Coordinates of C-alpha atoms and ligand atoms in Angstrom, one line a residue:
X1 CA -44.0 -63.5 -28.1
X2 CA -43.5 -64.8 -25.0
X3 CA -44.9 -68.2 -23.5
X4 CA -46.7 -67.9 -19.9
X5 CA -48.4 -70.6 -18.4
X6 CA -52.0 -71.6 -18.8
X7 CA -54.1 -72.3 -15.0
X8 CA -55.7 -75.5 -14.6
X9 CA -59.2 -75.9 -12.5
X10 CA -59.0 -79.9 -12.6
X11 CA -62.9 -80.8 -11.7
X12 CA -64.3 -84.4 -10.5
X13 CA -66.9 -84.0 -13.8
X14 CA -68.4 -82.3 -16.6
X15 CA -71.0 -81.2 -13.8
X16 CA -68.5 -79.5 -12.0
X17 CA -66.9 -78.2 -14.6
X18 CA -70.8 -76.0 -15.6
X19 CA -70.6 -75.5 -12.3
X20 CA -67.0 -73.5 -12.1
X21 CA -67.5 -72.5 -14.8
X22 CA -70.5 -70.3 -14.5
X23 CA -69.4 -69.4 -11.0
X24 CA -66.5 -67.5 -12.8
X25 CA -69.0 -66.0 -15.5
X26 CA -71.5 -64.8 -12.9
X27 CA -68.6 -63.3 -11.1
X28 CA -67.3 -61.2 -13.4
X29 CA -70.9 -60.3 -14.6
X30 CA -71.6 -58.8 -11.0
X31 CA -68.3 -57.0 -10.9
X32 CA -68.7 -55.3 -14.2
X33 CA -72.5 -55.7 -15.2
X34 CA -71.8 -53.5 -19.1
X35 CA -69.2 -56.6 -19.5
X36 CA -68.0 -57.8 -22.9
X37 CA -68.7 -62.0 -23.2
X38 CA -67.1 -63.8 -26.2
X39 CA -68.9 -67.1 -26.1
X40 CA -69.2 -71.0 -27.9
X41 CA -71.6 -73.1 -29.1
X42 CA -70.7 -76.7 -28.7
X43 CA -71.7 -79.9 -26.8
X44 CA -69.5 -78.6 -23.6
X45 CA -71.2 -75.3 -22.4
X46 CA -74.3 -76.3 -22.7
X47 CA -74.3 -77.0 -19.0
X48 CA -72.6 -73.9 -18.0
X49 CA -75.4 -72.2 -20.4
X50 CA -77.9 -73.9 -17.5
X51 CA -76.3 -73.3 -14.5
X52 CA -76.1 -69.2 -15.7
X53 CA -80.1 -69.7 -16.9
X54 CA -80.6 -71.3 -12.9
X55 CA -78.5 -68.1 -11.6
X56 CA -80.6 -65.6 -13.4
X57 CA -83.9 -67.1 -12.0
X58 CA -83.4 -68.1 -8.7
X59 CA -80.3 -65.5 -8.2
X60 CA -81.5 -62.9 -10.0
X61 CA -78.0 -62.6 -12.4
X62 CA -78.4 -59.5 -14.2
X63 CA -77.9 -59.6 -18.5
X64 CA -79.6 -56.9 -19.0
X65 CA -76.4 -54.7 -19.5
X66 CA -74.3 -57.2 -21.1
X67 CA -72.5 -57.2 -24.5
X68 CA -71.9 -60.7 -26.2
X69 CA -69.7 -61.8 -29.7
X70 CA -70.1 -65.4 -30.4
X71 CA -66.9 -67.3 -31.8
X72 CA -68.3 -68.3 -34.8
X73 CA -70.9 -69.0 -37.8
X74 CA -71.3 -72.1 -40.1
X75 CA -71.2 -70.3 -43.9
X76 CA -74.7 -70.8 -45.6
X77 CA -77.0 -71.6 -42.8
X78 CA -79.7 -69.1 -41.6
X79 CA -80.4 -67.7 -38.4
X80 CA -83.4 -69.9 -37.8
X81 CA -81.8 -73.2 -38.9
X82 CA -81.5 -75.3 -36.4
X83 CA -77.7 -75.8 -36.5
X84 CA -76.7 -72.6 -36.8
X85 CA -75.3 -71.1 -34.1
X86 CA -77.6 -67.9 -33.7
X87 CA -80.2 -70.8 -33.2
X88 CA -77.7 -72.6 -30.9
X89 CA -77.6 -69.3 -28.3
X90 CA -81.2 -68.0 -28.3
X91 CA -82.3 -72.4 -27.5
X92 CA -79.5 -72.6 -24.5
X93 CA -79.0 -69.1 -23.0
X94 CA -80.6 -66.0 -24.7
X95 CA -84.0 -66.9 -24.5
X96 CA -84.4 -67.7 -20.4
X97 CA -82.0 -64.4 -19.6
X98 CA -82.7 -60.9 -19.7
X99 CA -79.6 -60.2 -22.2
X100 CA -80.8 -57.4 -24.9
X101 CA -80.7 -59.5 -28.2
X102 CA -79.4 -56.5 -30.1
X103 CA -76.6 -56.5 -27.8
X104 CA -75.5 -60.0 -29.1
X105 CA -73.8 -60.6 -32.2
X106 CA -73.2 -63.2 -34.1
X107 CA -71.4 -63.3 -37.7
X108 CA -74.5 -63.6 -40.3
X109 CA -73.7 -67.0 -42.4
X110 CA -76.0 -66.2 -45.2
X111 CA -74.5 -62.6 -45.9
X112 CA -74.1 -62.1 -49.5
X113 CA -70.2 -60.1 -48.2
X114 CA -69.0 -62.4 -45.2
X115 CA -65.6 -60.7 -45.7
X116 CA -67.5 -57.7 -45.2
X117 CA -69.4 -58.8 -42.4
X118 CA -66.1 -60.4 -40.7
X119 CA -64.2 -57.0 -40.9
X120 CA -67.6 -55.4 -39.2
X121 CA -67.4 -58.0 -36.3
X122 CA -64.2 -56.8 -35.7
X123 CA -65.1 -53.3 -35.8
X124 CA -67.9 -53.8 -33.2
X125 CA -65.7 -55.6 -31.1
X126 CA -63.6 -52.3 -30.6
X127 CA -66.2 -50.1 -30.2
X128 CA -67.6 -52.2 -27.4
X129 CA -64.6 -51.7 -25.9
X130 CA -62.9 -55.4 -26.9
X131 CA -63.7 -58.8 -25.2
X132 CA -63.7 -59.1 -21.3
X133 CA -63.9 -62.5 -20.9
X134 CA -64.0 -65.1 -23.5
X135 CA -65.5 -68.4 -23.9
X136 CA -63.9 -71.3 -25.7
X137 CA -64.0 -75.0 -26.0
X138 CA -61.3 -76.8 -27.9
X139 CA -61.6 -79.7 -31.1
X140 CA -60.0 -83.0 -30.4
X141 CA -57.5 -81.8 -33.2
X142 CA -56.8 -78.7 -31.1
X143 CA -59.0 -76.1 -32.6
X144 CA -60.1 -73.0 -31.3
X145 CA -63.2 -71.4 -32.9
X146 CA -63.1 -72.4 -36.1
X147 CA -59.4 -72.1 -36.8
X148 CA -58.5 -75.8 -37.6
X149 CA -54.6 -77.0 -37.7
X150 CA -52.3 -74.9 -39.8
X151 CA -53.9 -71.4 -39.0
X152 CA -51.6 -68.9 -38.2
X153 CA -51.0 -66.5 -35.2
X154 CA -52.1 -63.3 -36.5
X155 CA -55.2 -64.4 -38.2
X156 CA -58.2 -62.5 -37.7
X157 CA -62.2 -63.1 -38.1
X158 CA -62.6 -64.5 -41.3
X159 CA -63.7 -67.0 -43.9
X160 CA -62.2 -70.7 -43.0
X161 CA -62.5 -74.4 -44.3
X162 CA -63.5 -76.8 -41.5
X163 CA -61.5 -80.1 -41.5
X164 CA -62.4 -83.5 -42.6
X165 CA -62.1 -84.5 -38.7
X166 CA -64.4 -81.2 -37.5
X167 CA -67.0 -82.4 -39.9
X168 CA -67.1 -85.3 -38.9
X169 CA -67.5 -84.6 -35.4
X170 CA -69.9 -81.8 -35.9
X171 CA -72.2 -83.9 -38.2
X172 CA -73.7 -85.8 -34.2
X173 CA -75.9 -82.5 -34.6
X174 CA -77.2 -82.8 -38.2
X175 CA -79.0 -85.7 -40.3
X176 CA -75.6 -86.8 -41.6
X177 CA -72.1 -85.7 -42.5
X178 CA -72.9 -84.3 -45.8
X179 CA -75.4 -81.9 -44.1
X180 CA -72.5 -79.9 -42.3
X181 CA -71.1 -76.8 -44.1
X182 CA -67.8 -77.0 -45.1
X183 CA -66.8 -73.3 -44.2
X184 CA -67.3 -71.3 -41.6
X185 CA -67.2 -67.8 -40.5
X186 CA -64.7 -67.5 -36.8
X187 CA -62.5 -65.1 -35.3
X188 CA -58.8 -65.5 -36.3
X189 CA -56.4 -66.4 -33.0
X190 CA -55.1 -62.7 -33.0
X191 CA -58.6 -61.8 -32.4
X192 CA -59.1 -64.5 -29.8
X193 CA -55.4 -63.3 -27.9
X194 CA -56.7 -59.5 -27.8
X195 CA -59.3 -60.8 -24.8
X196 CA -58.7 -59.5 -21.4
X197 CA -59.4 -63.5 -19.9
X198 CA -59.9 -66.5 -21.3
X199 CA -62.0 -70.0 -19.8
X200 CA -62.0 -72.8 -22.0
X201 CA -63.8 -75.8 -21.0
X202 CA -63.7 -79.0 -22.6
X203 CA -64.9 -82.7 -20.7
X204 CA -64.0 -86.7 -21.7
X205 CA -61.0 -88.7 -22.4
X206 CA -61.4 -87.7 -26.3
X207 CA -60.2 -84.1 -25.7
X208 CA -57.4 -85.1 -23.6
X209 CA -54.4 -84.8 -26.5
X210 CA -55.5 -82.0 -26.9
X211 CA -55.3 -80.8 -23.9
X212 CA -51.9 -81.8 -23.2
X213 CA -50.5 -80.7 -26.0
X214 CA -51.8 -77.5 -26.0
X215 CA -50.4 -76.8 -22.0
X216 CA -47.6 -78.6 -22.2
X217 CA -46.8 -78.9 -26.2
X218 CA -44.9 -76.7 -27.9
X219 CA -46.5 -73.4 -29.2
X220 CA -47.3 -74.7 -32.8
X221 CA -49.8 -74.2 -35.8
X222 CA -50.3 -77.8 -35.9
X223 CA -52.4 -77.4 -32.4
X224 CA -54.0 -73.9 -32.5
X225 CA -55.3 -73.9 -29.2
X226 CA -51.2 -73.8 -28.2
X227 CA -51.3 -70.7 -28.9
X228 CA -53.1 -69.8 -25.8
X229 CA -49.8 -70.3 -24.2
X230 CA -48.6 -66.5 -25.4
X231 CA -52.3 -65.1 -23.6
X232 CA -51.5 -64.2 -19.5
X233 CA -54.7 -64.6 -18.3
X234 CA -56.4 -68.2 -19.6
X235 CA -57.5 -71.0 -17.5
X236 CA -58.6 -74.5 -18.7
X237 CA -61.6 -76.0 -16.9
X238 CA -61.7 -79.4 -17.7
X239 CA -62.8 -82.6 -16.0
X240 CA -60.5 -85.5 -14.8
X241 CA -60.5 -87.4 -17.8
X242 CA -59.7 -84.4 -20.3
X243 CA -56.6 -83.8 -17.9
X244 CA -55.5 -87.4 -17.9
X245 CA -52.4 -86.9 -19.8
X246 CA -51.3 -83.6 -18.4
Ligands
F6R301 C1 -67.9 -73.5 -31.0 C2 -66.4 -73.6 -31.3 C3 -65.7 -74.9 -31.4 C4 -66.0 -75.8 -30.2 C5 -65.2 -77.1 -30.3 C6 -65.6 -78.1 -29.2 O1 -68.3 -72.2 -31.1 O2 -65.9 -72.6 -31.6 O3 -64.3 -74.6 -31.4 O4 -65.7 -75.2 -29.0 O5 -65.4 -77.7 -31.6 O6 -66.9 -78.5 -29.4 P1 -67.6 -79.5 -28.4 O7 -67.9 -78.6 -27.1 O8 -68.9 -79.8 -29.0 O9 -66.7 -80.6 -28.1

């Protein structure tokens, strides 16, 4: 595969970078309104979330044709837990926008067949058409979605174990560490390279290995999100501390 170079948007703050952000998401919204979203959950879009909530009051940005997937699903939780990721969207975006709720999918974590339900994902995804634009933030070990270190290239939505280090970072959103599942349903990378455009957005001085590694690195299992270097159309938007070691 070949390795083509990954755009940078290099913004003062994590402000700016909702800001950007969202510009490009309303953008491409107005230019195709029946668009296909792949989105995140996560502490970094929460402010792009906002600024698209602020654009569809006061700007009137139009959901009401759009199709979204979501990256991922912690394995076990309900929808109405409050750490599940269905929970996550409807609390930061889906429920202050006019986006048709049928029209958003997320993988179902309490599904009795999650294989099953992963190789329906993927099905819906083609018969919307596949991804337009796609969402993603990055883990400070280089994970995209949930595919942790070691995942390979032509992986596809399925069931995966969350690393020591991802649990421990998620668990800031539960009671404690042992309340975070230890799987996961996410889309595999080959999933995630199919997209017509990629954003990923990720703030602070903690993601900025990462960052570096995954622009500049080699293309490697050991950072996943290096991968993104055989994609020709992804651009980081990150803050001035993330991109201090580029
Ligand atoms: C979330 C997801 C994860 C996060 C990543 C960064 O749907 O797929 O890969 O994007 O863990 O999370 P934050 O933004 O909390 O640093």
């Amino acid at each position: 595969m070949e390795r083509k170079s990954i755009k940078l948007v290099i913004c003062k703050d994590k402000n700016a970078v909702a800001v950007s952000s969202a510009q490009i998401f309303a953008d491409e919204i107005r230019r195709k309104p029946a668009i296909v979203l792949g989105l995140a959950t996560g502490g970094t879009p929460i402010g792009m979330y906002r600024e698209l909530i602020r654009l569809h009051k006061e700007e009137g940005l139009d959901f009401s044709r759009v199709v979204s997937f979501n990256l991922d699903e912690y394995l076990g939780l309900a929808p109405e837990h409050r750490q599940s990721y269905r929970y996550f969207m409807d609390s930061n975006l889906f429920n202050y926008i006019n986006i048709d709720k049928s029209n958003t999918y997320i993988l179902d974590g309490l599904s009795k067949d999650p294989k099953g339900v992963c190789r329906k994902f993927e099905e819906d995804i083609k018969k919307a058409g596949g991804i337009d634009l796609q969402l993603l933030g990055i883990g400070r070990n280089g994970h995209i979605a949930f595919n942790e270190p070691g995942c390979s290239l032509d992986s596809r939505t399925g069931v995966v174990n969350l690393t020591q280090k991802t649990i421990k970072d998620n668990s800031r959103f539960f009671k404690d560490e042992s309340e975070v599942p230890r799987q996961a349903l996410s889309m595999g990378i080959a999933t995630i390279l199919e997209v017509k455009k990629i954003v990923l957005l990720t703030t602070g001085e903690g993601k900025a290995k990462a960052v570096a590694e995954s622009v500049n690195g080699p293309v490697t299992s050991k950072v996943p999100a290096s991968y993104l270097q055989h994609h020709s159309d992804c651009t980081f938007v990150i803050d001035k501390e993330a991109a201090q070691n580029l």
